[in-house]
Coordinates of C-alpha atoms in Angstrom, one line a residue:
X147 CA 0.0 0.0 0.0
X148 CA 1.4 3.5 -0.7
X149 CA 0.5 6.5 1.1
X150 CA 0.0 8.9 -1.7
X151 CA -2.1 10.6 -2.8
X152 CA -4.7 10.6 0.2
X153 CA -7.9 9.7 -0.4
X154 CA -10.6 12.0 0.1
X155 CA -12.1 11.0 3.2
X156 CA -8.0 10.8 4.8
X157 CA -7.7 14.3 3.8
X158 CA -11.1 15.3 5.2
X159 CA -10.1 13.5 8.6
X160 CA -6.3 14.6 8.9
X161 CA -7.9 18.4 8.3
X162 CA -10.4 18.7 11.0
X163 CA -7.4 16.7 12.9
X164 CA -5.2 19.4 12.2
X165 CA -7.1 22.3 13.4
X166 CA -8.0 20.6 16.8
X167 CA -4.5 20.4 17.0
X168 CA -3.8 24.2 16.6
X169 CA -5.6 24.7 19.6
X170 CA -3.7 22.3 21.5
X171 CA -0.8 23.7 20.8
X172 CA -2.1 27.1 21.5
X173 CA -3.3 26.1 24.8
X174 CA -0.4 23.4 25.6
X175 CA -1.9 21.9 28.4
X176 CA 0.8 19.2 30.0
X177 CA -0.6 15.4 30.5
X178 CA 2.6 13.8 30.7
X179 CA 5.8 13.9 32.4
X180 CA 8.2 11.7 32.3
X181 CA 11.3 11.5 34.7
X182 CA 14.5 10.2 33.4
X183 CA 15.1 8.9 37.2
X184 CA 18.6 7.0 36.5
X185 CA 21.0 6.8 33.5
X186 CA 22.1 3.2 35.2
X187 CA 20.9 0.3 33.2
X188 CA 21.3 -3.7 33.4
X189 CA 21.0 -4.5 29.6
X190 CA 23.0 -3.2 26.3
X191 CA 20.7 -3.7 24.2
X192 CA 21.5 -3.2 20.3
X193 CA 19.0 -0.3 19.6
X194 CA 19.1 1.7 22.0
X195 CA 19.5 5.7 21.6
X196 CA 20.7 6.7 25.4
X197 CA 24.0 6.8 26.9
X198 CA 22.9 4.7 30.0
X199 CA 25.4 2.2 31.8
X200 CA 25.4 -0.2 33.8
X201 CA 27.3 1.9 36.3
X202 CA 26.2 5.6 34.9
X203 CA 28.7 8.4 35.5
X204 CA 26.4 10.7 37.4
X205 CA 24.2 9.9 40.0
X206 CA 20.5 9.0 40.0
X207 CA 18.7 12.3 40.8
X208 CA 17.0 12.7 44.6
X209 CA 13.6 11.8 44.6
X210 CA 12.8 14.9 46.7
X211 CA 14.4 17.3 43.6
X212 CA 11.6 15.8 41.0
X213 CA 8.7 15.9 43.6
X214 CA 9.6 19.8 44.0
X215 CA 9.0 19.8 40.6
X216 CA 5.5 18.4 41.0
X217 CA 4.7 21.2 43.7
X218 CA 5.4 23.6 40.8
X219 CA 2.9 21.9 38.9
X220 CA 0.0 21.3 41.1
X221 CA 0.0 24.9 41.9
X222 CA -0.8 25.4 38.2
X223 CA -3.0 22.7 37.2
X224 CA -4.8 19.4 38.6
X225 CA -2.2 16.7 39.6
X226 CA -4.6 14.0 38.8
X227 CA -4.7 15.4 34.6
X228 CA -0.8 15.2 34.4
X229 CA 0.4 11.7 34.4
X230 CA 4.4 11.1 35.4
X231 CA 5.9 8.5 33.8
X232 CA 8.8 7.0 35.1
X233 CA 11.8 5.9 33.0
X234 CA 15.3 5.7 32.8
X235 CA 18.6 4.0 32.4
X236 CA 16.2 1.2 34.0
X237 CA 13.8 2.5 36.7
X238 CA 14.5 -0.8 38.3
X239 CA 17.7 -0.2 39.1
X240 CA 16.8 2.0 42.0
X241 CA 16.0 0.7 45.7
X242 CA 14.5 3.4 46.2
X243 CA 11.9 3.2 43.1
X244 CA 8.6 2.1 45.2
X245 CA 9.3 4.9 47.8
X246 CA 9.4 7.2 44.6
X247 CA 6.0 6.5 42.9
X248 CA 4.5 6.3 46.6
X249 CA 5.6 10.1 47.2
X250 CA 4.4 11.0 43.4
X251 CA 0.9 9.2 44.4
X252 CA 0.7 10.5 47.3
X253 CA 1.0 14.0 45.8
X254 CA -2.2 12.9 43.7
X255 CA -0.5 12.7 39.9
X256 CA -1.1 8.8 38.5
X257 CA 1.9 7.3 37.3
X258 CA 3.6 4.5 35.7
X259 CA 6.8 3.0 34.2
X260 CA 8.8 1.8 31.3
X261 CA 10.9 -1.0 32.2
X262 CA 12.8 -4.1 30.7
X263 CA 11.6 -6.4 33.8
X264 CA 14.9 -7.8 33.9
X265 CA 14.1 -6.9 37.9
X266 CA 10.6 -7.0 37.9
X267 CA 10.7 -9.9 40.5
X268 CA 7.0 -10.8 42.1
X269 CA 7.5 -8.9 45.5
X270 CA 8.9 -5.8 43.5
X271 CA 5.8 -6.1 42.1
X272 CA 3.7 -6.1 45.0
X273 CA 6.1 -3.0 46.6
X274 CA 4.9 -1.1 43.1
X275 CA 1.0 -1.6 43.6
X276 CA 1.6 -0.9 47.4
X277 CA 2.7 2.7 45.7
X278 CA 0.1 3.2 43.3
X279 CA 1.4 2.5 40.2
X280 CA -1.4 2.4 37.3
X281 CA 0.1 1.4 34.1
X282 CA 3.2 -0.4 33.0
X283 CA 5.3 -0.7 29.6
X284 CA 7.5 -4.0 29.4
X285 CA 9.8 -4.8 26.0
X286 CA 9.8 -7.7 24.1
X287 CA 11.5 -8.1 20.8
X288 CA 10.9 -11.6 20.3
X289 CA 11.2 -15.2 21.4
X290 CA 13.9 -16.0 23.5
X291 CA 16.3 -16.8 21.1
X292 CA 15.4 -13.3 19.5
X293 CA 14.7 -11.3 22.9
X294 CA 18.0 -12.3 24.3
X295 CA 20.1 -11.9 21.4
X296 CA 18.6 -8.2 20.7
X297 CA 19.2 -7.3 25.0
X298 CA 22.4 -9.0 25.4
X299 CA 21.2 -11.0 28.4
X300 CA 20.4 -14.6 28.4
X301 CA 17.6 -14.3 31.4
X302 CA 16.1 -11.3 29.5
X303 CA 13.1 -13.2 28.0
X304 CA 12.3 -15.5 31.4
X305 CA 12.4 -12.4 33.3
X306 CA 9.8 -11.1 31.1
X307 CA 7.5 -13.6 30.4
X308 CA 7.4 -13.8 34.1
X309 CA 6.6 -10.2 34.5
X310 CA 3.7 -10.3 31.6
X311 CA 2.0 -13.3 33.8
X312 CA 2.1 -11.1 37.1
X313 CA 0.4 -8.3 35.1
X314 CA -2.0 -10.2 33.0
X315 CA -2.8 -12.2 36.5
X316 CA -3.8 -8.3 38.1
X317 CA -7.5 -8.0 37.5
X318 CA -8.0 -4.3 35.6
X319 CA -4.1 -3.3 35.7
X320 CA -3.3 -1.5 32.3
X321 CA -0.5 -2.6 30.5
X322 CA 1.3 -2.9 26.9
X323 CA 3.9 -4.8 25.4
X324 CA 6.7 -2.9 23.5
X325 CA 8.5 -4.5 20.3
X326 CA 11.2 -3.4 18.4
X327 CA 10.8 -4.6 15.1
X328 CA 14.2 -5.5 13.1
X329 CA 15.4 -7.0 10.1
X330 CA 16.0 -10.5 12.5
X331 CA 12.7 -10.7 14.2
X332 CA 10.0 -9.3 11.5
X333 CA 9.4 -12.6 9.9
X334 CA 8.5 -13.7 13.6
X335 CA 5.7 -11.0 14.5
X336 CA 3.3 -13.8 14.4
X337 CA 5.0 -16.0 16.4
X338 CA 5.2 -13.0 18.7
X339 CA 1.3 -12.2 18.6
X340 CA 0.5 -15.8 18.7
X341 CA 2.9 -16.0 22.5
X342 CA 1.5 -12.4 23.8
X343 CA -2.0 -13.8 23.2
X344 CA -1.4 -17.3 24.7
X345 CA -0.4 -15.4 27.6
X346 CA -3.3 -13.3 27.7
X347 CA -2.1 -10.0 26.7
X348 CA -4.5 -7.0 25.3
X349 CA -2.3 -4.5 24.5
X350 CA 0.7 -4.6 21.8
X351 CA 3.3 -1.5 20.6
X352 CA 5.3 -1.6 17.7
X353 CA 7.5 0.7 17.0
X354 CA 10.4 1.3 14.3
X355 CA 14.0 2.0 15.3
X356 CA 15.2 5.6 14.4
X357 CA 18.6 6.6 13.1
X358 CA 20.5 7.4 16.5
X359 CA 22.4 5.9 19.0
X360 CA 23.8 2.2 18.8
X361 CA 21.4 1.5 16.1
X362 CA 22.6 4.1 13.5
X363 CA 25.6 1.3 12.9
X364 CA 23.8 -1.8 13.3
X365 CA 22.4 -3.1 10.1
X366 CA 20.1 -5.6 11.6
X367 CA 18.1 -2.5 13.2
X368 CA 17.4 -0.9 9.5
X369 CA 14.5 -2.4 8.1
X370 CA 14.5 -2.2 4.0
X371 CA 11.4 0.1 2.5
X372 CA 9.3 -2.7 1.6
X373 CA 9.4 -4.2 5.7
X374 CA 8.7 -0.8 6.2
X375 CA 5.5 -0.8 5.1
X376 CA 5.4 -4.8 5.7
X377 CA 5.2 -3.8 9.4
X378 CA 2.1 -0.9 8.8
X379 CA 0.3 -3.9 6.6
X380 CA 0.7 -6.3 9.7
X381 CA -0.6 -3.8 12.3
X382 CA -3.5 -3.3 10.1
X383 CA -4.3 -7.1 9.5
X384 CA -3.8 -7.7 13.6
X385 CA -6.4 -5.1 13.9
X386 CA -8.6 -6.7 11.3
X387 CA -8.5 -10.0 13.1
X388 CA -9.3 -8.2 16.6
X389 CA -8.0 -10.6 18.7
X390 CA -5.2 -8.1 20.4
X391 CA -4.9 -4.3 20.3
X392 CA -2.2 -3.6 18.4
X393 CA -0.7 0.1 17.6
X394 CA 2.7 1.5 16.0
X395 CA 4.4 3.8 17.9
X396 CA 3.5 7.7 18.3
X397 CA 6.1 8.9 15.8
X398 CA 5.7 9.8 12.0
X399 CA 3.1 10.6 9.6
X400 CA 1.7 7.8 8.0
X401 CA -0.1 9.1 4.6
X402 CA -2.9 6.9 4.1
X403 CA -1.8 4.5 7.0
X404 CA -3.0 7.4 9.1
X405 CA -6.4 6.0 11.3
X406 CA -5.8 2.6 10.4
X407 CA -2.5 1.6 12.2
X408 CA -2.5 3.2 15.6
X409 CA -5.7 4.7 17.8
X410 CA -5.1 8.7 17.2
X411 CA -3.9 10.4 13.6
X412 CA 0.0 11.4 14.3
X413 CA 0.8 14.8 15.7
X414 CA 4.3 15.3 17.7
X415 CA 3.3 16.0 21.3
X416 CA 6.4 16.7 22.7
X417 CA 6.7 20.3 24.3
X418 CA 2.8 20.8 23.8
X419 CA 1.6 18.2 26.2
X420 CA 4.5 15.8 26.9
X421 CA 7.1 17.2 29.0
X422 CA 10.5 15.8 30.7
X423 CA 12.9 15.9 33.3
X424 CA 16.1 14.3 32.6
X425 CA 18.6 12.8 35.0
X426 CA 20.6 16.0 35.0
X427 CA 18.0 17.9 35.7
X428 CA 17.1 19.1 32.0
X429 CA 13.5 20.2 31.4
X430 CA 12.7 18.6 28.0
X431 CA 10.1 17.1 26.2
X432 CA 10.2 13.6 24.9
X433 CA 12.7 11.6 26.2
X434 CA 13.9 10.6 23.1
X435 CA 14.4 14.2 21.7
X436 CA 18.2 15.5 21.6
X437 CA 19.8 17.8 24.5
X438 CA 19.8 20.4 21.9
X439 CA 16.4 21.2 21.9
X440 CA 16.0 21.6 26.6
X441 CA 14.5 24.3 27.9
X442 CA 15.7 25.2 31.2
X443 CA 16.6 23.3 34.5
X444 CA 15.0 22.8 37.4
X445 CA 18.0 23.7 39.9
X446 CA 18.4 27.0 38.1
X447 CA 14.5 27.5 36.8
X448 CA 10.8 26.6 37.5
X449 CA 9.2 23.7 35.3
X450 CA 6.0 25.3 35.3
X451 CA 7.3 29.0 34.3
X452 CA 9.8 27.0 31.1
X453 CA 6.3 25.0 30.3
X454 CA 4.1 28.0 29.7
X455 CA 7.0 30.4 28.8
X456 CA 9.6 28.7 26.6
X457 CA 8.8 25.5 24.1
X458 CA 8.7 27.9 21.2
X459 CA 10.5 25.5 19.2
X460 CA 8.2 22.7 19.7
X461 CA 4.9 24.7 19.1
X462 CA 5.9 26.6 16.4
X463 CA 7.3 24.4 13.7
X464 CA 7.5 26.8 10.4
X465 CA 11.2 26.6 11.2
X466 CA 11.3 22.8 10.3
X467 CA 9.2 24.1 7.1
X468 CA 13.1 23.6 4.8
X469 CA 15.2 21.0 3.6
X470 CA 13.2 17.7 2.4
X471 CA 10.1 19.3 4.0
X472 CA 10.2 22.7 1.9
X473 CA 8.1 21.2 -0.9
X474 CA 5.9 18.6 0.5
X475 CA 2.5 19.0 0.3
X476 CA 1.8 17.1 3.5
X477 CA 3.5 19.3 5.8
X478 CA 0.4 20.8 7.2
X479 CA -0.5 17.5 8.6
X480 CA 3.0 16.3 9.8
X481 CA 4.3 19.8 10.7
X482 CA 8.2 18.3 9.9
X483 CA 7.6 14.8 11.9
X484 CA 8.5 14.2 15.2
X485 CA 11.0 16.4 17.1
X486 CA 13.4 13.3 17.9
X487 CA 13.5 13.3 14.4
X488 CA 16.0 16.1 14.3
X489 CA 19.6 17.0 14.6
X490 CA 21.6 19.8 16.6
X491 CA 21.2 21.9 13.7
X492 CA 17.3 21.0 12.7
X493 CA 17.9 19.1 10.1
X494 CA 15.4 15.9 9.5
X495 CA 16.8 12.5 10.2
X496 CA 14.0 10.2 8.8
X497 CA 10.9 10.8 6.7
X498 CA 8.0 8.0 7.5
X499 CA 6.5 8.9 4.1
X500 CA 9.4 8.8 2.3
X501 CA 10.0 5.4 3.2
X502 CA 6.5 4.1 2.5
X503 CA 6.7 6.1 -0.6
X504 CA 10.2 4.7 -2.0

């Protein structure tokens, strides 16, 4: 399937799309935060974008320094509309992680975690409902030969299938499972499906890897054009068969994919509702997006003054308007793709259309 040219009743949907958006952006209302709360991490794993280490050069940032920033924001909006999710490095890798969501509950902002479960042992589990977690994010990128080989750890895969049976077995806990689709394990994605059903799981992400990080030079992370849009043709199928929620990541626009392959049309959120504080302190956006584009800092500025003062960047996006993106007539509807998307100087890494297209 090729994305171009949008059919009439796309076009109609990815207009009135667009100008709800404007508002948003106008009014920039943050939902999410997410807290980079360690740069320490037990896995290498072959795509990832970060820096993080097993023994990370700085330290994990004081619980009590991110909860001052959630005082700044519940002075300015309702804690329970801004949800804080908590990543890393590996959240995990912190003692002190249960004490940390208990003090963000107890402040009355939900919250939840991205994790690799390679610690996700059954009485960790119970300390994180003790503390209110409400929704979890696990990754799998295969079977176990697969899983293992793509994390660099041979208990990777146990350790997760033994997490996904402790969720599944929570009545009404929210969860997803997180795939990283490669050149290795994208003939498998039914074998995948077929295991996270068997084990009872609702909720499935894919996402494609993006040119940064250890992935840029790893050749079995860069899937060829036509497995491209293989994997948009699979999440529509799963979708068609209904037997498990699937959805591709939040990044790119998708042409005629749009509405079809994930539950919302594709806008970049970051800086308009998604905001972030990194392990140094950095008020950001998405996590994902480079130090280049931060805001602030919260141990020289106020989160909530950099959120409603600052962000200019990310909700004003004529600037990306050049390059590869000067001419293209869908521009109104991406508005230059997602902010990760970008080097230090602006310039646009990847182009989901121009993949599908070519």
């Amino acid at each position: 399937m090729k994305a171009t040219p949008l059919t009439l009743k796309k076009r109609l949907a990815l207009e009135l799309w667009r100008q709800k958006e404007e508002m948003v952006r106008r009014e920039h209302p943050l939902k999410q935060l997410f807290w980079e709360c360690t740069l320490r991490c037990d896995l290498k794993c072959r795509h990832c974008g970060s820096d993080c280490k097993m023994k990370a050069e700085s330290r994990d940032m004081p619980k009590e320094d991110f909860l001052r920033v959630l005082d700044s924001i519940a002075e300015k909006t309702n804690p329970h509309k801004v949800f804080v999710i908590i990543s890393g490095g590996e959240p995990l890798m912190r003692r002190d992680i249960e004490e940390c969501g208990r003090a963000i509950y107890e402040k009355g902002f939900p919250w939840g975690m991205v994790t690799n479960a390679l610690h996700l042992t059954p009485q960790r589990w119970q300390g994180l409902q003790r503390a209110g977690i409400h929704t979890m994010a696990i990754s799998l990128d295969g079977l176990e030969a697969d899983h293992n080989w793509m994390r660099g750890n041979d208990e990777s895969f146990r350790m997760v299938s033994q997490a996904i049976d402790m969720l599944v077995a929570t009545e009404g806990f929210v969860f997803d499972i997180v795939t990283c689709v490669n050149r290795r394990n994208y003939p498998h994605l039914d074998d995948i499906k077929e295991f996270l059903i068997s084990k009872g799981v609702k909720r499935w992400r894919l996402f494609t890897v993006f040119p940064v990080g250890r992935a840029v030079l790893d050749p079995d992370m860069r899937l060829t054009n036509e497995e491209f849009r293989g994997v948009f043709d699979y999440i529509r199928k799963v979708l068609e068969e209904g037997r498990i929620r699937a959805d591709y990541g939040c990044e790119g626009f998708l042409g005629n994919y749009e509405g079809e392959v994930r539950n919302r049309l594709f806008s970049c959120q970051a800086g308009i509702t998604v905001g972030s504080v990194m392990a140094d302190g950095a008020i950001a956006a998405c996590a994902s997006i480079r130090a280049d584009y931060n805001q602030g800092n919260i141990y020289k500025d106020d989160f909530m003054d950099v959120w409603e003062n600052r962000y200019a960047s990310y909700r004003h996006r004529e600037w990306m308007h050049t390059g590869e993106c000067a001419g293209c007539k869908y521009f109104r509807y991406c508005q230059g793709n997602g902010m990760h998307l970008r080097d230090g100087n602006g310039k646009l890494l990847l182009c989901h259309l121009h993949r599908i297209n070519n």
